[in-house]
Short mmCIF file of C-alpha atoms in Angstrom, two decimals:
data_model
loop_
_atom_site.label_atom_id
_atom_site.label_comp_id
_atom_site.label_asym_id
_atom_site.label_seq_id
_atom_site.Cartn_x
_atom_site.Cartn_y
_atom_site.Cartn_z
CA UNK A 27 31.92 73.68 204.66
CA UNK A 28 33.86 72.25 202.09
CA UNK A 29 32.25 71.64 198.72
CA UNK A 30 32.85 69.24 196.07
CA UNK A 31 33.80 70.81 193.00
CA UNK A 32 32.29 69.33 189.57
CA UNK A 33 34.63 67.19 187.72
CA UNK A 34 35.27 67.51 183.75
CA UNK A 35 32.74 65.31 182.11
CA UNK A 36 34.63 62.66 180.01
CA UNK A 37 33.20 59.68 177.84
CA UNK A 38 34.79 57.46 175.43
CA UNK A 39 31.95 57.66 173.08
CA UNK A 40 31.96 59.77 169.72
CA UNK A 41 31.24 63.43 170.45
CA UNK A 42 30.65 65.24 167.38
CA UNK A 43 31.96 68.65 166.75
CA UNK A 44 28.82 71.26 166.19
CA UNK A 45 28.42 74.71 164.99
CA UNK A 46 25.74 77.40 165.70
CA UNK A 47 22.94 77.33 163.26
CA UNK A 48 19.57 78.89 162.82
CA UNK A 49 16.48 77.51 160.78
CA UNK A 50 12.92 78.54 160.34
CA UNK A 51 11.94 76.34 163.28
CA UNK A 52 14.77 75.35 165.07
CA UNK A 53 18.34 76.55 166.08
CA UNK A 54 21.66 74.93 167.37
CA UNK A 55 23.72 76.52 169.81
CA UNK A 56 26.71 75.86 171.53
CA UNK A 57 27.78 76.58 175.36
CA UNK A 58 31.33 76.77 175.94
CA UNK A 59 31.07 75.96 179.53
CA UNK A 60 28.30 74.33 181.25
CA UNK A 61 27.59 73.12 184.76
CA UNK A 62 25.24 70.06 185.19
CA UNK A 63 24.56 66.78 186.80
CA UNK A 64 24.46 63.42 184.98
CA UNK A 65 21.89 60.96 184.77
CA UNK A 66 23.98 58.13 186.51
CA UNK A 67 26.55 60.51 187.82
CA UNK A 68 27.02 63.73 189.99
CA UNK A 69 27.81 67.16 189.04
CA UNK A 70 30.00 67.51 186.09
CA UNK A 71 31.31 70.58 184.09
CA UNK A 72 30.58 70.25 180.13
CA UNK A 73 32.62 71.90 177.67
CA UNK A 74 31.25 72.93 174.02
CA UNK A 75 27.85 71.62 175.02
CA UNK A 76 25.59 71.63 171.83
CA UNK A 77 21.86 72.22 172.34
CA UNK A 78 19.21 71.81 169.68
CA UNK A 79 16.13 73.91 170.22
CA UNK A 80 12.86 74.54 168.68
CA UNK A 81 11.36 77.71 168.50
CA UNK A 82 7.82 78.58 169.91
CA UNK A 83 5.32 81.54 170.23
CA UNK A 84 6.50 84.64 171.38
CA UNK A 85 10.29 84.42 171.05
CA UNK A 86 10.40 81.45 173.33
CA UNK A 87 12.25 78.16 172.51
CA UNK A 88 12.21 74.56 174.17
CA UNK A 89 15.00 72.08 174.26
CA UNK A 90 14.69 68.93 172.20
CA UNK A 91 18.16 67.41 172.66
CA UNK A 92 21.76 68.57 174.24
CA UNK A 93 24.88 67.07 174.98
CA UNK A 94 24.58 67.13 178.49
CA UNK A 95 25.82 64.57 180.61
CA UNK A 96 22.55 63.45 181.34
CA UNK A 97 21.78 63.16 177.98
CA UNK A 98 24.55 61.30 177.03
CA UNK A 99 24.34 58.96 180.03
CA UNK A 100 20.46 58.35 179.57
CA UNK A 101 21.10 56.87 176.01
CA UNK A 102 24.58 55.15 176.03
CA UNK A 103 23.52 51.79 177.24
CA UNK A 104 21.13 51.46 174.06
CA UNK A 105 24.20 52.79 171.84
CA UNK A 106 26.53 50.59 173.49
CA UNK A 107 24.64 47.39 173.28
CA UNK A 108 23.10 47.79 169.55
CA UNK A 109 23.69 45.17 167.32
CA UNK A 110 22.95 43.99 163.60
CA UNK A 111 20.34 45.73 161.80
CA UNK A 112 19.49 48.91 164.06
CA UNK A 113 16.66 51.16 163.80
CA UNK A 114 16.76 54.65 165.53
CA UNK A 115 13.58 56.50 165.95
CA UNK A 116 14.28 60.20 166.26
CA UNK A 117 17.33 61.88 164.64
CA UNK A 118 17.81 64.72 167.24
CA UNK A 119 21.60 65.92 166.91
CA UNK A 120 22.54 62.71 165.34
CA UNK A 121 24.80 61.76 168.19
CA UNK A 122 22.97 58.43 168.96
CA UNK A 123 22.97 57.30 165.30
CA UNK A 124 26.52 57.90 165.06
CA UNK A 125 27.79 56.02 168.01
CA UNK A 126 25.58 53.43 167.33
CA UNK A 127 27.01 53.00 163.51
CA UNK A 128 30.40 53.11 165.04
CA UNK A 129 30.15 49.56 166.84
CA UNK A 130 31.42 46.69 164.75
CA UNK A 131 28.47 44.54 165.93
CA UNK A 132 26.15 47.12 163.94
CA UNK A 133 25.79 46.19 160.32
CA UNK A 134 23.16 49.27 159.09
CA UNK A 135 21.41 52.21 160.95
CA UNK A 136 18.12 53.51 159.81
CA UNK A 137 17.10 56.72 161.34
CA UNK A 138 13.74 57.82 161.28
CA UNK A 139 12.91 61.40 161.63
CA UNK A 140 9.58 63.48 160.57
CA UNK A 141 10.94 66.76 160.70
CA UNK A 142 12.79 67.69 157.22
CA UNK A 143 14.65 70.55 158.94
CA UNK A 144 15.95 68.59 161.47
CA UNK A 145 17.36 66.11 158.68
CA UNK A 146 18.69 69.19 156.76
CA UNK A 147 20.40 70.71 159.75
CA UNK A 148 22.48 67.69 160.74
CA UNK A 149 23.36 67.50 157.00
CA UNK A 150 24.52 70.69 156.55
CA UNK A 151 26.42 70.16 159.70
CA UNK A 152 28.04 67.25 158.39
CA UNK A 153 27.79 65.19 161.59
CA UNK A 154 27.95 61.89 159.98
CA UNK A 155 30.86 62.89 157.81
CA UNK A 156 32.96 63.13 160.64
CA UNK A 157 32.86 59.24 161.28
CA UNK A 158 35.20 57.09 159.50
CA UNK A 159 34.10 56.16 156.11
CA UNK A 160 32.86 52.34 156.98
CA UNK A 161 30.58 53.97 159.96
CA UNK A 162 29.17 56.70 157.93
CA UNK A 163 28.14 54.29 155.33
CA UNK A 164 26.00 52.20 157.26
CA UNK A 165 23.58 55.42 158.28
CA UNK A 166 20.46 55.91 156.44
CA UNK A 167 17.93 58.77 157.27
CA UNK A 168 14.51 58.21 156.28
CA UNK A 169 11.72 61.18 156.83
CA UNK A 170 8.87 59.21 158.36
CA UNK A 171 6.68 58.59 161.41
CA UNK A 172 8.15 56.57 164.04
CA UNK A 173 5.00 55.27 165.17
CA UNK A 174 4.01 53.96 161.80
CA UNK A 175 7.46 52.81 160.40
CA UNK A 176 7.88 49.15 159.20
CA UNK A 177 11.05 47.88 158.00
CA UNK A 178 11.25 45.34 154.72
CA UNK A 179 12.84 42.95 157.06
CA UNK A 180 12.74 42.59 161.11
CA UNK A 181 15.38 44.87 162.95
CA UNK A 182 17.83 43.35 165.44
CA UNK A 183 17.89 46.45 167.75
CA UNK A 184 15.56 49.31 168.05
CA UNK A 185 16.39 52.65 169.95
CA UNK A 186 13.86 55.03 170.54
CA UNK A 187 13.99 58.59 171.62
CA UNK A 188 11.16 60.83 169.93
CA UNK A 189 9.88 62.48 173.41
CA UNK A 190 10.63 65.65 175.32
CA UNK A 191 10.72 65.90 178.41
CA UNK A 192 12.68 62.82 180.31
CA UNK A 193 9.32 61.97 181.92
CA UNK A 194 6.02 61.46 180.29
CA UNK A 195 3.02 59.12 179.94
CA UNK A 196 2.16 56.71 177.23
CA UNK A 197 5.62 55.83 176.23
CA UNK A 198 5.82 52.07 177.09
CA UNK A 199 2.69 51.77 174.92
CA UNK A 200 4.12 53.55 172.12
CA UNK A 201 7.68 51.40 172.33
CA UNK A 202 5.39 48.29 172.49
CA UNK A 203 3.97 49.62 168.80
CA UNK A 204 7.26 50.47 167.41
CA UNK A 205 8.70 46.99 168.55
CA UNK A 206 5.93 45.12 166.88
CA UNK A 207 6.15 47.28 163.85
CA UNK A 208 9.81 46.92 163.21
CA UNK A 209 10.17 43.32 164.82
CA UNK A 210 13.37 44.31 167.05
CA UNK A 211 14.55 41.56 169.19
CA UNK A 212 16.49 44.35 171.56
CA UNK A 213 15.00 47.54 172.64
CA UNK A 214 16.48 50.72 174.43
CA UNK A 215 14.04 53.93 174.73
CA UNK A 216 15.05 57.28 176.35
CA UNK A 217 13.60 57.40 179.79
CA UNK A 218 12.97 53.91 180.31
CA UNK A 219 14.47 54.09 183.63
CA UNK A 220 11.75 56.63 184.64
CA UNK A 221 8.90 54.12 183.25
CA UNK A 222 10.45 51.38 185.21
CA UNK A 223 10.47 53.21 188.60
CA UNK A 224 7.21 54.93 188.00
CA UNK A 225 5.46 51.57 187.28
CA UNK A 226 7.33 50.32 190.40
CA UNK A 227 6.04 52.94 192.42
CA UNK A 228 2.42 52.34 191.19
CA UNK A 229 2.53 48.77 192.05
CA UNK A 230 3.93 49.38 195.64
CA UNK A 231 7.35 48.26 195.06
CA UNK A 232 10.16 49.78 196.88
CA UNK A 233 12.94 51.88 194.99
CA UNK A 234 15.69 51.95 197.75
CA UNK A 235 16.84 50.33 195.64
CA UNK A 236 14.24 48.17 193.39
CA UNK A 237 15.45 44.66 193.85
CA UNK A 238 15.59 42.06 191.07
CA UNK A 239 12.18 40.71 191.77
CA UNK A 240 10.60 43.81 191.82
CA UNK A 241 12.18 44.64 188.11
CA UNK A 242 11.26 41.33 186.72
CA UNK A 243 7.58 41.91 187.63
CA UNK A 244 7.72 45.17 186.08
CA UNK A 245 9.51 44.02 182.97
CA UNK A 246 6.88 41.17 182.53
CA UNK A 247 3.96 43.80 182.60
CA UNK A 248 5.88 45.86 179.95
CA UNK A 249 6.22 42.90 177.74
CA UNK A 250 9.58 44.77 175.95
CA UNK A 251 13.14 42.86 175.37
CA UNK A 252 14.52 45.60 176.81
CA UNK A 253 18.44 46.61 177.05
CA UNK A 254 19.48 47.09 180.51
CA UNK A 255 18.05 44.40 182.76
CA UNK A 256 20.70 42.12 181.92
CA UNK A 257 23.48 44.17 184.01
CA UNK A 258 23.55 43.36 187.40
CA UNK A 259 23.72 46.76 189.03
CA UNK A 260 20.49 47.82 186.58
CA UNK A 261 17.97 47.73 189.61
CA UNK A 262 20.43 50.11 191.48
CA UNK A 263 20.82 52.31 188.56
CA UNK A 264 17.23 52.63 188.01
CA UNK A 265 17.15 53.77 191.79
CA UNK A 266 19.57 56.44 191.35
CA UNK A 267 18.56 57.87 188.31
CA UNK A 268 14.71 57.91 189.70
CA UNK A 269 16.07 59.63 192.89
CA UNK A 270 17.35 62.38 190.81
CA UNK A 271 14.92 62.74 187.84
CA UNK A 272 11.79 61.23 188.61
CA UNK A 273 8.84 63.71 188.79
CA UNK A 274 5.60 62.87 190.31
CA UNK A 275 3.36 61.73 187.81
CA UNK A 276 0.09 60.09 188.54
CA UNK A 277 -0.47 57.72 185.71
CA UNK A 278 1.68 54.44 185.04
CA UNK A 279 2.33 52.97 181.88
#
């Protein structure tokens, strides 16, 4: 039986260069070759994939972010659609903030991160220094709480990724709170397709694929100005991502 070989993952988005680092509570590693599956796409081969992990008890660790195909594809819609004054909740590895700042339509990027060690790690690695000077100048990192941060003036775009893992309860309410605090008119949060699919399932709506009417019903209940639904293919994209990544979670948003 013939098997489909994974293809080399490629993207036109900016991919910073990372070096291994270790701190008191976090460490960053780089895997030369890694097989994975994209959020939308199929099997891919990743080169020099960086991973940010937090140290846990008894020598264990938990991955909080990686530049895997799944991670890139599950954040790119927000990065590609950001405009104006943009707030990024969660620094992570700095990838989303960097790609947002590269957009000519973005005037400022304020990153809210509560962990001082993560902020120091990304600064030490010089991630934003790898950008063109005009893009790097847009970025300001603020140590603070994503759920309480309120800017002096309303933001145009909110990008939120403060969670681990991809699926989890309570996120819609948290994003609603962040949206109210920032006044953002456009919002994208990590894993929103999982929340949409999970809520659609709770309402008894089909996911094969989720149709436009079903999507509109879910979005009406979310009451968020989400980035993504303006794309004609978005219902099918939700269904494809849910087929691969949606786990059985009893609660709905």
